[in-house]
Each structure stands twice: as C-alpha cells, then as structure tokens.
Amino acid sequence: MFWDPKIEKLSREKLEKLQLERLKKTLQYVFSRSPFYKKRFTEKKFRPSMVKSLDGLARVPFTYIDDLRKNYPYGLLAVDKSETVRLHTSSGTTGKPKAIFFTRDDIGRGADLIARCLVMTGVTKKDVLQNMMSYGLFTGGLVMHYGAEKVGALVIPAGIGNTDRQLMLMQDFGTTSIHITPSYALYIADVFEKKGLDPRKELKLKRAYMGAEPHSEETRRKIESAFGIDVYNSYGLSEMNGPGVAFECQYKDGMHLWEDHFIMEIIDPVTGRQLPPGQEGELVLTTLCRVGMPILRYRTKDITRIITAPCRCGRTHRRIARITGRSDDMFIIKGVNIFPQQIERVLMGIKGVARNYLIQLESYDELIVKVEIQKRSFDGSVDHMAGLKAEIEGKLRAELLVRPKIELHEPGSLPVSEGKAKRVIDNRKL
Ligand code: ADP
Ligand code: ZN
C-alpha cells in the first residue's frame, strides 16, 4: 500500500530533478537566512550559485555534530523564533544535546513521512499503534505519534517503561503495532517469559517498528519469533526530524530513504570523499524541505551503504542497508577495530544466550563481554555452562580476531537502561 504513490514511485529522473531544484533553493535560503551557514559559506568561499548539478553537492561544506553544539541553541535557525512551534533535542547518548526546531509546516511534513512509512508496512485506520518510545525531548515519541494519527490509526502514547501497564494496554486495546527500541522489545519478551505467558497467544500484535539503536538481523529474528510478528527497521535522527528518514517496506531488505526530502551520500569518514554507490561508509544527509532549521551535508557518523538495486515494492527511493554502527562507537582492542554490533550479532545467533549483554573495556588489550544466558542453561550442569562459555568465546574470537573474557550471568541480572541501551562501559584510562 502507498500513502503518496505519485511521489513514492516517481521516476529516478524526475526525482533527481526535484532534488536539484530543492537543493538549489535550500542553498539560497540558508545563505540568506541562517547566520551559521552565511558564515560557514563565506569562510569556505562557497557560493550557492556554484552548485549546478547534484554532483555539485560535493562542494558544499559539511555540517558536523559539533557545529550544532557550538551554535546551540539558535545558531542554525533560518526563521524568526516566533515561527517555530516545537523544540526537540537529541537523546544525548553522545554528550551535550543538540537543539532542533520545527515550524508548523515542518511538523506536518515530518508526519507525512511517517505516514508513508506506516502505510508501506500495512497500517490502516483500523490499527492500534502503541508508541513505546519516550515522549519527551526525544523525537521517537511525538514525531511518530503525529504520523500515526495522520494515517488515522488509534495511537496509544504509552511512552517507555512501566512494563506491566504496557502489557495491560496491549491486551485491553488490542494493540496491533508497536514502536519500540530493540532493547526494550527484548526486555518485554523476557517479562512474558518470566510470567510464563506466550505473547503470540496473549496479544493481537502484528508488527513492530524498531529503531533508535543499532541492532542486528539476529536480534530482529529473535524478536519476530518471540512475538510472532513482523519487525521493520526504522532509521532516523533528531537532526533530520527523528523517525521517518528511512524505513523498511514489506520486503524487509534495506530501508527506503525518502529522497524527495533528503539527499544521501556515503563518504569515506577519513577523507570526506564520496564513495561509489554500494560501498560502505558514513551516511551524510542534506535536508531539502525543512524551513525552520535546514541542515546541509550532515555527518551522521552512522555507517551504512546504499542498496542500488530497485526494490520489488516499486518505490524508486533508494534503500540503505542496516546501520552497522556509528563511527564513534568503534573501539580498538589490541589494534583491532571493533563495533559493538559485531558482538551483538554473534551473541544473538548462539542458542542458550538470553537477551541482554554488556561490553566492558578495561584496557587497550582487555575486552570483557558479560552475557545473560537462558534460565535453563544457567541452572544446567557445570559442564554445560563451560561448554556454552567456550562456544561464546570461540565464536567471538573468530569474528573479532581478539579473545574476549566471557562472564555468564543469570537472565535479568544485567542493568537495563530506560530509553537507549548503553552497551559499552569504557573503564580505560587515557
Ligand atoms: P543521539 O545522537 O543522542 O542518540 P538521536 O535520538 O537523534 O540522538 O539518535 C539518532 C541516532 O540513533 C542515529 O544517528 C543512529 O546512530 C541511531 N539510530 C536510529 N535508528 C537506528 C536504526 N534503525 N538502526 C541503527 N541505529 C539507529
Ligand atoms: Zn521496497
């Protein structure tokens, strides 16, 4: 199903023409309206008229997370403060917040993108969507909420936490769709298990939208089978509206990134050069429709690649692959680059491993992985535990090329964070 078939199926040629038109307009607009870009363009001797084709985008200076922090709060605003109607900040997983402002029309456009995403995965006005993301400064709450209302679904603004109430709401109102972080979904699956209940029988759930944190295909499968549902990957960031930037369609093979609203590039994070389509690198995004706070060539630090093959669903907007990590998540042990997600992928593929884990960095050559294992294994024989530990160690070593120290823990004993999961504890001294 399509929310806006004309634009979702627009030919590549027309889509690129539209991108170029909107890019040129945005460049002129920020140069005349945003104090930050006026200064940045002048310093870099860049003029909007220098961009004559989409390739010309490579000449536009980058915008970094630090630019948002240093120009906090109003430096990137392109309208008078009185035109803004909402403020969001990033969830702050990586330091000080970044303030993002929306005009009324920005809010409407954000909701429209969410509507495309939900309809693409089968949501109709008959659905009940329970939004289990935090309803605060974080965009996962309100931005998703407005989009789901636009489709006409019944939205339950449950927020995150208070799991017993979440379960009650799901049961009493026949929730069909949830919007949730992977770590909270795993936690809820655990709660069902502890209560001896089978969510596949207790709930009317059909689908979950999972985003806000990197997670692996193995985690998706684990959640799909625990709840008996389809799980769709949802990518977004506050700087680009929040959720609704890129989303999986029914084929669950990469996320369509809405190219009439954003231009995507994949660059080499070290040299800053664009990489050929299909190669993995850092995702860089440019807003094409934002009025309150347009952002150009934003360095997301998220690592992915563009899937160039057309999708069977008929949408022409290209897809990005599952995010494999953030360039600043990477840590180095014994000279080897490691992304936390590599560890997750291995753990979630091992039978006997439960749903929570923690990575602890003690020094530049010591990596501790704390793993919750299933009750059955935890209560099993000493030999069984030793076997599981050896299996985890062996598989992680094969993936990482570094031998980690493994600690096995009882299910439910490792800390669970509200909101975004914190998987890496870094105790190293600089
Ligand atoms: P913060 O930077 O404080 O975490 P946001 O709440 O805006 O702020 O989070 C956006 C980030 O969350 C993205 O840049 C990305 O790293 C991560 N993220 C969001 N959705 C996904 C997803 N589906 N898969 C992997 N990572 C994601
Ligand atoms: Zn598709």
Tab-separated table of C-alpha atoms and ligand atoms in Angstrom:
chain	number	residue	atom	x	y	z
A	1	MET	CA	0.000	0.000	0.000
A	2	PHE	CA	1.080	3.546	-0.734
A	3	TRP	CA	0.418	6.777	1.138
A	4	ASP	CA	1.588	9.021	-1.681
A	5	PRO	CA	2.078	6.765	-4.743
A	6	LYS	CA	2.905	9.630	-7.091
A	7	ILE	CA	5.948	10.687	-5.129
A	8	GLU	CA	6.918	7.243	-3.815
A	9	LYS	CA	7.048	5.863	-7.370
A	10	LEU	CA	8.352	8.990	-9.096
A	11	SER	CA	10.839	8.064	-11.837
A	12	ARG	CA	14.502	8.422	-10.893
A	13	GLU	CA	14.910	11.127	-13.494
A	14	LYS	CA	12.099	13.231	-12.083
A	15	LEU	CA	13.165	12.527	-8.514
A	16	GLU	CA	16.680	13.759	-9.212
A	17	LYS	CA	15.358	16.822	-10.998
A	18	LEU	CA	13.224	17.580	-7.959
A	19	GLN	CA	16.227	17.071	-5.657
A	20	LEU	CA	18.328	19.504	-7.646
A	21	GLU	CA	15.585	22.146	-7.661
A	22	ARG	CA	15.105	21.795	-3.920
A	23	LEU	CA	18.825	21.743	-3.227
A	24	LYS	CA	19.408	24.989	-5.105
A	25	LYS	CA	16.529	26.607	-3.268
A	26	THR	CA	17.785	25.377	0.107
A	27	LEU	CA	21.297	26.688	-0.560
A	28	GLN	CA	19.999	30.172	-1.401
A	29	TYR	CA	17.629	30.060	1.522
A	30	VAL	CA	20.200	29.174	4.198
A	31	PHE	CA	22.735	31.620	2.779
A	32	SER	CA	20.286	34.457	3.239
A	33	ARG	CA	18.583	33.261	6.418
A	34	SER	CA	20.851	31.188	8.633
A	35	PRO	CA	23.654	33.048	10.448
A	36	PHE	CA	25.622	29.820	10.756
A	37	TYR	CA	25.564	28.978	7.040
A	38	LYS	CA	26.162	32.560	5.973
A	39	LYS	CA	29.373	32.500	7.988
A	40	ARG	CA	30.379	28.955	7.001
A	41	PHE	CA	29.855	29.585	3.275
A	42	THR	CA	31.789	32.840	3.454
A	43	GLU	CA	34.699	31.265	5.352
A	44	LYS	CA	34.890	28.396	2.873
A	45	LYS	CA	34.493	30.730	-0.128
A	46	PHE	CA	31.436	28.804	-1.191
A	47	ARG	CA	28.517	30.381	-3.038
A	48	PRO	CA	25.146	28.700	-3.689
A	49	SER	CA	25.493	29.512	-7.397
A	50	MET	CA	28.456	27.097	-7.542
A	51	VAL	CA	26.045	24.135	-7.423
A	52	LYS	CA	24.683	23.489	-10.896
A	53	SER	CA	24.069	19.742	-10.683
A	54	LEU	CA	23.625	17.124	-7.968
A	55	ASP	CA	27.326	16.312	-8.275
A	56	GLY	CA	27.982	19.879	-7.200
A	57	LEU	CA	26.757	18.941	-3.727
A	58	ALA	CA	30.273	17.676	-3.020
A	59	ARG	CA	31.411	21.331	-2.983
A	60	VAL	CA	29.065	22.278	-0.137
A	61	PRO	CA	30.830	22.371	3.250
A	62	PHE	CA	29.937	19.628	5.733
A	63	THR	CA	27.946	20.273	8.904
A	64	TYR	CA	29.205	18.407	11.982
A	65	ILE	CA	27.577	17.460	15.263
A	66	ASP	CA	29.944	19.924	16.891
A	67	ASP	CA	28.559	22.753	14.758
A	68	LEU	CA	25.147	22.127	16.302
A	69	ARG	CA	26.600	22.069	19.790
A	70	LYS	CA	28.767	25.170	19.336
A	71	ASN	CA	25.916	27.127	17.810
A	72	TYR	CA	23.433	25.952	20.425
A	73	PRO	CA	20.691	26.961	20.745
A	74	TYR	CA	19.655	29.252	17.878
A	75	GLY	CA	22.635	29.481	15.517
A	76	LEU	CA	21.238	27.245	12.773
A	77	LEU	CA	17.749	28.668	12.835
A	78	ALA	CA	16.629	30.036	9.469
A	79	VAL	CA	13.348	31.622	10.609
A	80	ASP	CA	12.333	34.049	13.290
A	81	LYS	CA	11.892	32.319	16.642
A	82	SER	CA	8.207	33.193	16.563
A	83	GLU	CA	7.761	30.888	13.537
A	84	THR	CA	8.897	27.813	15.459
A	85	VAL	CA	6.333	25.679	17.251
A	86	ARG	CA	8.348	22.811	18.653
A	87	LEU	CA	11.758	22.004	20.060
A	88	HIS	CA	13.339	18.566	20.213
A	89	THR	CA	16.789	17.724	21.440
A	90	SER	CA	18.815	14.629	20.757
A	91	SER	CA	18.571	11.898	23.333
A	92	GLY	CA	22.089	12.753	24.379
A	93	THR	CA	23.664	9.306	24.074
A	94	THR	CA	26.781	11.046	22.872
A	95	GLY	CA	27.280	14.157	25.016
A	96	LYS	CA	25.564	17.548	25.114
A	97	PRO	CA	22.194	17.873	23.407
A	98	LYS	CA	21.589	19.402	20.014
A	99	ALA	CA	18.527	21.631	19.763
A	100	ILE	CA	16.309	21.113	16.721
A	101	PHE	CA	13.451	23.482	15.905
A	102	PHE	CA	10.347	22.830	13.846
A	103	THR	CA	7.899	25.225	12.226
A	104	ARG	CA	4.285	24.136	11.939
A	105	ASP	CA	4.853	23.036	8.338
A	106	ASP	CA	7.994	21.109	9.308
A	107	ILE	CA	5.866	19.152	11.768
A	108	GLY	CA	3.314	18.433	9.037
A	109	ARG	CA	5.979	17.225	6.621
A	110	GLY	CA	7.554	15.016	9.294
A	111	ALA	CA	4.160	13.439	9.983
A	112	ASP	CA	3.665	12.878	6.280
A	113	LEU	CA	6.907	10.918	6.031
A	114	ILE	CA	5.873	8.738	8.970
A	115	ALA	CA	2.524	8.160	7.269
A	116	ARG	CA	4.360	6.886	4.167
A	117	CYS	CA	6.373	4.508	6.350
A	118	LEU	CA	3.422	3.121	8.265
A	119	VAL	CA	1.176	2.655	5.252
A	120	MET	CA	4.007	0.956	3.382
A	121	THR	CA	4.036	-1.738	6.066
A	122	GLY	CA	0.276	-2.208	6.151
A	123	VAL	CA	-1.024	0.183	8.812
A	124	THR	CA	-4.560	1.479	8.233
A	125	LYS	CA	-7.034	3.474	10.293
A	126	LYS	CA	-8.174	0.204	11.826
A	127	ASP	CA	-4.827	-0.340	13.525
A	128	VAL	CA	-3.926	0.386	17.126
A	129	LEU	CA	-0.390	1.688	17.451
A	130	GLN	CA	1.205	1.706	20.877
A	131	ASN	CA	4.121	4.074	20.892
A	132	MET	CA	6.621	2.770	23.431
A	133	MET	CA	9.226	5.434	22.823
A	134	SER	CA	9.923	8.218	25.258
A	135	TYR	CA	7.533	11.174	24.895
A	136	GLY	CA	9.935	13.860	25.928
A	137	LEU	CA	12.515	15.827	24.097
A	138	PHE	CA	13.285	12.663	22.134
A	139	THR	CA	11.665	12.626	18.679
A	140	GLY	CA	10.637	8.946	18.846
A	141	GLY	CA	7.547	9.872	20.846
A	142	LEU	CA	5.838	12.879	19.275
A	143	VAL	CA	7.070	12.600	15.679
A	144	MET	CA	5.839	9.018	15.347
A	145	HIS	CA	2.644	9.970	17.159
A	146	TYR	CA	1.673	12.719	14.717
A	147	GLY	CA	2.383	10.486	11.723
A	148	ALA	CA	0.320	7.589	13.041
A	149	GLU	CA	-2.576	9.940	13.779
A	150	LYS	CA	-2.339	11.256	10.239
A	151	VAL	CA	-2.916	7.725	8.940
A	152	GLY	CA	-5.913	7.540	11.248
A	153	ALA	CA	-4.706	4.711	13.471
A	154	LEU	CA	-5.622	4.777	17.139
A	155	VAL	CA	-2.428	5.883	18.855
A	156	ILE	CA	-1.666	4.914	22.449
A	157	PRO	CA	1.013	7.298	23.735
A	158	ALA	CA	2.349	4.794	26.236
A	159	GLY	CA	5.919	6.062	26.351
A	160	ILE	CA	8.676	3.857	27.647
A	161	GLY	CA	8.799	1.843	30.878
A	162	ASN	CA	6.116	0.674	33.317
A	163	THR	CA	6.028	-2.677	31.598
A	164	ASP	CA	3.013	-4.090	33.433
A	165	ARG	CA	0.943	-1.162	32.244
A	166	GLN	CA	2.284	-1.613	28.701
A	167	LEU	CA	1.112	-5.225	28.715
A	168	MET	CA	-2.281	-4.247	30.066
A	169	LEU	CA	-2.731	-1.601	27.367
A	170	MET	CA	-1.693	-4.038	24.655
A	171	GLN	CA	-4.173	-6.629	25.875
A	172	ASP	CA	-7.095	-4.316	26.676
A	173	PHE	CA	-6.967	-2.301	23.461
A	174	GLY	CA	-5.825	-4.993	21.051
A	175	THR	CA	-2.611	-3.249	20.034
A	176	THR	CA	-1.605	-4.335	16.521
A	177	SER	CA	1.582	-2.299	16.074
A	178	ILE	CA	4.279	-1.107	18.407
A	179	HIS	CA	7.082	1.393	18.022
A	180	ILE	CA	9.894	0.337	20.282
A	181	THR	CA	13.649	0.183	20.798
A	182	PRO	CA	15.253	-3.234	20.290
A	183	SER	CA	16.479	-3.314	23.893
A	184	TYR	CA	13.003	-2.668	25.279
A	185	ALA	CA	11.459	-5.256	22.936
A	186	LEU	CA	13.922	-7.857	24.220
A	187	TYR	CA	13.132	-6.845	27.772
A	188	ILE	CA	9.377	-7.243	27.235
A	189	ALA	CA	9.922	-10.658	25.678
A	190	ASP	CA	11.782	-11.582	28.886
A	191	VAL	CA	8.947	-10.330	31.061
A	192	PHE	CA	6.476	-12.544	29.176
A	193	GLU	CA	8.772	-15.496	29.587
A	194	LYS	CA	9.119	-14.890	33.324
A	195	LYS	CA	5.352	-14.718	33.689
A	196	GLY	CA	5.096	-17.992	31.779
A	197	LEU	CA	2.959	-16.305	29.108
A	198	ASP	CA	3.266	-16.606	25.354
A	199	PRO	CA	2.937	-13.192	23.661
A	200	ARG	CA	1.890	-14.926	20.437
A	201	LYS	CA	-1.262	-16.094	22.209
A	202	GLU	CA	-1.839	-13.165	24.568
A	203	LEU	CA	-1.606	-10.311	22.054
A	204	LYS	CA	-3.104	-9.226	18.741
A	205	LEU	CA	0.243	-7.816	17.716
A	206	LYS	CA	1.136	-7.919	14.002
A	207	ARG	CA	4.180	-5.722	13.674
A	208	ALA	CA	6.841	-3.723	15.447
A	209	TYR	CA	8.815	-0.740	14.260
A	210	MET	CA	12.211	-0.922	15.721
A	211	GLY	CA	14.715	1.878	15.693
A	212	ALA	CA	16.763	4.396	17.641
A	213	GLU	CA	19.558	1.899	18.318
A	214	PRO	CA	21.776	-0.201	16.093
A	215	HIS	CA	20.699	-3.824	16.142
A	216	SER	CA	21.394	-6.886	14.091
A	217	GLU	CA	19.374	-9.138	11.815
A	218	GLU	CA	19.700	-11.813	14.533
A	219	THR	CA	18.022	-9.539	17.074
A	220	ARG	CA	15.230	-8.833	14.610
A	221	ARG	CA	14.674	-12.568	14.149
A	222	LYS	CA	14.712	-13.182	17.875
A	223	ILE	CA	12.002	-10.574	18.431
A	224	GLU	CA	9.967	-11.714	15.442
A	225	SER	CA	9.865	-15.246	16.734
A	226	ALA	CA	9.254	-14.303	20.391
A	227	PHE	CA	6.165	-12.256	19.467
A	228	GLY	CA	5.175	-13.956	16.217
A	229	ILE	CA	5.228	-10.646	14.330
A	230	ASP	CA	6.983	-8.751	11.541
A	231	VAL	CA	9.666	-6.366	12.715
A	232	TYR	CA	10.558	-3.417	10.474
A	233	ASN	CA	13.745	-1.461	10.803
A	234	SER	CA	13.236	2.280	11.200
A	235	TYR	CA	16.051	4.804	10.923
A	236	GLY	CA	16.071	8.427	11.873
A	237	LEU	CA	17.867	11.084	13.864
A	238	SER	CA	16.678	14.236	15.589
A	239	GLU	CA	18.746	16.442	13.295
A	240	MET	CA	16.670	15.164	10.330
A	241	ASN	CA	13.177	15.235	12.052
A	242	GLY	CA	13.640	11.998	14.024
A	243	PRO	CA	11.969	8.786	12.827
A	244	GLY	CA	10.728	8.636	9.238
A	245	VAL	CA	14.005	9.264	7.410
A	246	ALA	CA	14.405	5.683	6.158
A	247	PHE	CA	12.144	2.708	6.717
A	248	GLU	CA	11.734	-0.849	5.524
A	249	CYS	CA	8.917	-1.850	3.200
A	250	GLN	CA	7.149	-5.221	3.268
A	251	TYR	CA	10.252	-6.913	1.822
A	252	LYS	CA	12.395	-6.010	4.864
A	253	ASP	CA	15.519	-5.725	2.780
A	254	GLY	CA	17.044	-2.327	3.489
A	255	MET	CA	15.325	0.948	4.329
A	256	HIS	CA	13.875	3.286	1.702
A	257	LEU	CA	15.271	6.719	2.369
A	258	TRP	CA	12.840	9.438	1.311
A	259	GLU	CA	14.880	11.126	-1.352
A	260	ASP	CA	12.445	13.915	-2.092
A	261	HIS	CA	13.126	15.200	1.457
A	262	PHE	CA	16.775	14.238	1.912
A	263	ILE	CA	19.822	13.805	-0.283
A	264	MET	CA	22.024	10.978	0.891
A	265	GLU	CA	25.708	10.489	0.288
A	266	ILE	CA	28.074	7.832	1.532
A	267	ILE	CA	31.538	9.147	2.232
A	268	ASP	CA	34.851	7.899	3.476
A	269	PRO	CA	34.809	9.217	7.081
A	270	VAL	CA	38.534	9.914	6.989
A	271	THR	CA	38.980	11.679	3.648
A	272	GLY	CA	35.441	13.054	3.397
A	273	ARG	CA	35.260	11.923	-0.253
A	274	GLN	CA	32.086	10.441	-1.723
A	275	LEU	CA	32.236	6.693	-2.221
A	276	PRO	CA	30.762	4.866	-5.199
A	277	PRO	CA	27.223	3.504	-4.706
A	278	GLY	CA	27.210	0.207	-2.828
A	279	GLN	CA	30.351	0.836	-0.818
A	280	GLU	CA	30.099	1.084	2.954
A	281	GLY	CA	30.916	4.383	4.641
A	282	GLU	CA	29.461	7.259	6.642
A	283	LEU	CA	25.977	8.456	5.789
A	284	VAL	CA	25.746	12.187	5.062
A	285	LEU	CA	22.318	13.815	4.800
A	286	THR	CA	21.026	17.106	3.433
A	287	THR	CA	17.511	18.313	4.155
A	288	LEU	CA	15.543	19.520	1.131
A	289	CYS	CA	12.227	20.594	2.647
A	290	ARG	CA	12.973	21.863	6.125
A	291	VAL	CA	12.156	25.508	6.725
A	292	GLY	CA	12.887	26.101	10.417
A	293	MET	CA	16.302	24.550	10.526
A	294	PRO	CA	17.670	23.175	7.269
A	295	ILE	CA	20.906	21.212	7.633
A	296	LEU	CA	23.358	20.587	4.808
A	297	ARG	CA	25.665	17.615	4.357
A	298	TYR	CA	25.241	16.477	7.925
A	299	ARG	CA	27.856	13.993	9.124
A	300	THR	CA	25.643	11.408	10.835
A	301	LYS	CA	28.578	9.152	11.815
A	302	ASP	CA	26.294	6.221	11.003
A	303	ILE	CA	27.922	3.522	8.910
A	304	THR	CA	25.908	2.001	6.076
A	305	ARG	CA	25.806	1.581	2.296
A	306	ILE	CA	23.328	2.394	-0.444
A	307	ILE	CA	21.489	-0.568	-1.926
A	308	THR	CA	21.363	0.319	-5.582
A	309	ALA	CA	19.128	-2.477	-6.924
A	310	PRO	CA	15.498	-1.454	-7.437
A	311	CYS	CA	13.069	-2.770	-4.815
A	312	ARG	CA	10.274	-5.175	-5.668
A	313	CYS	CA	7.742	-2.873	-3.985
A	314	GLY	CA	8.040	-0.375	-6.845
A	315	ARG	CA	9.301	2.556	-4.791
A	316	THR	CA	12.056	4.456	-6.550
A	317	HIS	CA	13.615	5.941	-3.417
A	318	ARG	CA	16.844	4.044	-2.849
A	319	ARG	CA	17.458	1.955	0.247
A	320	ILE	CA	20.197	1.998	2.849
A	321	ALA	CA	21.421	-1.183	4.488
A	322	ARG	CA	21.064	-1.836	8.213
A	323	ILE	CA	23.359	0.549	10.124
A	324	THR	CA	26.414	-1.423	11.158
A	325	GLY	CA	27.444	1.065	13.856
A	326	ARG	CA	28.398	4.648	14.483
A	327	SER	CA	31.896	5.665	13.541
A	328	ASP	CA	32.338	6.938	17.118
A	329	ASP	CA	31.064	3.657	18.656
A	330	MET	CA	34.041	1.813	17.345
A	331	PHE	CA	36.708	0.859	19.857
A	332	ILE	CA	40.141	-0.594	19.382
A	333	ILE	CA	41.429	-3.615	21.282
A	334	LYS	CA	44.917	-4.892	20.547
A	335	GLY	CA	44.939	-2.724	17.468
A	336	VAL	CA	41.780	-4.295	16.043
A	337	ASN	CA	38.766	-2.103	15.212
A	338	ILE	CA	35.618	-3.478	16.800
A	339	PHE	CA	31.991	-2.355	16.539
A	340	PRO	CA	29.645	-3.358	19.395
A	341	GLN	CA	27.238	-4.669	16.812
A	342	GLN	CA	29.639	-7.373	15.701
A	343	ILE	CA	29.453	-8.716	19.238
A	344	GLU	CA	25.677	-8.500	19.320
A	345	ARG	CA	25.351	-10.347	16.032
A	346	VAL	CA	27.424	-13.249	17.294
A	347	LEU	CA	25.708	-13.427	20.693
A	348	MET	CA	22.181	-13.328	19.315
A	349	GLY	CA	22.997	-16.204	16.990
A	350	ILE	CA	24.012	-18.551	19.831
A	351	LYS	CA	21.423	-20.880	21.344
A	352	GLY	CA	21.307	-20.597	25.128
A	353	VAL	CA	22.176	-16.884	25.133
A	354	ALA	CA	19.425	-14.689	26.602
A	355	ARG	CA	18.697	-11.136	25.564
A	356	ASN	CA	20.942	-8.744	27.430
A	357	TYR	CA	24.682	-8.255	27.343
A	358	LEU	CA	27.291	-5.681	28.287
A	359	ILE	CA	30.707	-4.917	26.855
A	360	GLN	CA	33.312	-3.709	29.296
A	361	LEU	CA	36.604	-2.217	28.193
A	362	GLU	CA	39.268	-2.456	30.872
A	363	SER	CA	42.438	-1.625	28.980
A	364	TYR	CA	43.634	-1.455	25.401
A	365	ASP	CA	44.089	-5.187	25.315
A	366	GLU	CA	41.288	-6.461	27.528
A	367	LEU	CA	37.707	-6.871	26.482
A	368	ILE	CA	35.113	-8.328	28.848
A	369	VAL	CA	31.770	-9.463	27.496
A	370	LYS	CA	29.069	-10.046	30.101
A	371	VAL	CA	26.308	-12.210	28.735
A	372	GLU	CA	22.948	-13.154	30.202
A	373	ILE	CA	22.155	-16.759	29.434
A	374	GLN	CA	18.820	-18.512	29.475
A	375	LYS	CA	17.465	-19.825	32.754
A	376	ARG	CA	17.689	-23.400	31.515
A	377	SER	CA	21.383	-23.029	30.749
A	378	PHE	CA	22.061	-21.114	33.940
A	379	ASP	CA	20.520	-23.877	36.018
A	380	GLY	CA	22.215	-26.567	33.925
A	381	SER	CA	25.322	-28.598	34.736
A	382	VAL	CA	28.803	-27.151	35.210
A	383	ASP	CA	29.890	-28.873	32.008
A	384	HIS	CA	27.034	-27.348	30.073
A	385	MET	CA	27.943	-23.852	31.330
A	386	ALA	CA	31.605	-24.369	30.483
A	387	GLY	CA	30.639	-25.575	27.010
A	388	LEU	CA	28.448	-22.527	26.394
A	389	LYS	CA	31.175	-20.202	27.632
A	390	ALA	CA	33.710	-21.824	25.310
A	391	GLU	CA	31.300	-21.586	22.392
A	392	ILE	CA	30.706	-17.861	23.008
A	393	GLU	CA	34.405	-17.208	23.387
A	394	GLY	CA	35.295	-19.174	20.258
A	395	LYS	CA	32.664	-17.547	18.046
A	396	LEU	CA	33.506	-14.044	19.256
A	397	ARG	CA	37.181	-14.669	18.710
A	398	ALA	CA	36.551	-15.843	15.174
A	399	GLU	CA	34.530	-12.682	14.452
A	400	LEU	CA	36.706	-10.131	16.261
A	401	LEU	CA	40.151	-11.732	15.970
A	402	VAL	CA	40.647	-10.869	19.635
A	403	ARG	CA	39.967	-13.241	22.524
A	404	PRO	CA	37.410	-11.690	24.896
A	405	LYS	CA	36.914	-12.627	28.532
A	406	ILE	CA	33.416	-14.031	28.912
A	407	GLU	CA	31.260	-13.761	32.025
A	408	LEU	CA	27.952	-15.603	32.135
A	409	HIS	CA	25.084	-14.016	34.039
A	410	GLU	CA	21.632	-15.009	35.151
A	411	PRO	CA	18.801	-13.683	32.970
A	412	GLY	CA	17.541	-10.299	34.168
A	413	SER	CA	20.668	-9.537	36.199
A	414	LEU	CA	22.478	-7.066	33.930
A	415	PRO	CA	21.353	-3.427	34.046
A	416	VAL	CA	18.642	-2.316	31.604
A	417	SER	CA	18.545	1.353	30.678
A	418	GLU	CA	15.340	3.255	30.057
A	419	GLY	CA	15.499	4.763	26.595
A	420	LYS	CA	18.536	3.946	24.555
A	421	ALA	CA	20.595	0.961	25.643
A	422	LYS	CA	24.108	1.587	26.862
A	423	ARG	CA	26.054	-1.496	25.834
A	424	VAL	CA	29.632	-0.387	26.257
A	425	ILE	CA	31.231	0.549	29.580
A	426	ASP	CA	34.614	2.101	28.987
A	427	ASN	CA	36.844	1.915	32.067
A	428	ARG	CA	40.049	2.632	30.206
A	429	LYS	CA	42.217	5.466	31.371
A	430	LEU	CA	43.544	7.700	28.651
B	1	ADP	P1	21.620	10.676	19.785
B	1	ADP	O1	22.649	11.055	18.781
B	1	ADP	O2	21.711	11.464	21.035
B	1	ADP	O3	21.495	9.197	20.006
B	1	ADP	P2	19.034	10.616	18.295
B	1	ADP	O4	17.970	10.261	19.219
B	1	ADP	O5	18.729	11.596	17.263
B	1	ADP	O6	20.250	11.180	19.120
B	1	ADP	O7	19.548	9.276	17.672
B	1	ADP	C1	19.860	9.112	16.325
B	1	ADP	C2	20.850	8.012	16.166
B	1	ADP	O8	20.305	6.758	16.603
B	1	ADP	C3	21.235	7.758	14.738
B	1	ADP	O9	22.211	8.671	14.291
B	1	ADP	C4	21.732	6.344	14.803
B	1	ADP	O10	23.046	6.281	15.279
B	1	ADP	C5	20.817	5.701	15.822
B	1	ADP	N1	19.724	5.002	15.141
B	1	ADP	C6	18.477	5.429	14.929
B	1	ADP	N2	17.739	4.499	14.286
B	1	ADP	C7	18.549	3.446	14.061
B	1	ADP	C8	18.402	2.175	13.421
B	1	ADP	N3	17.269	1.769	12.903
B	1	ADP	N4	19.489	1.368	13.363
B	1	ADP	C9	20.660	1.763	13.891
B	1	ADP	N5	20.861	2.934	14.501
B	1	ADP	C10	19.826	3.773	14.590
B	2	ZN	ZN	10.632	-1.632	-1.126
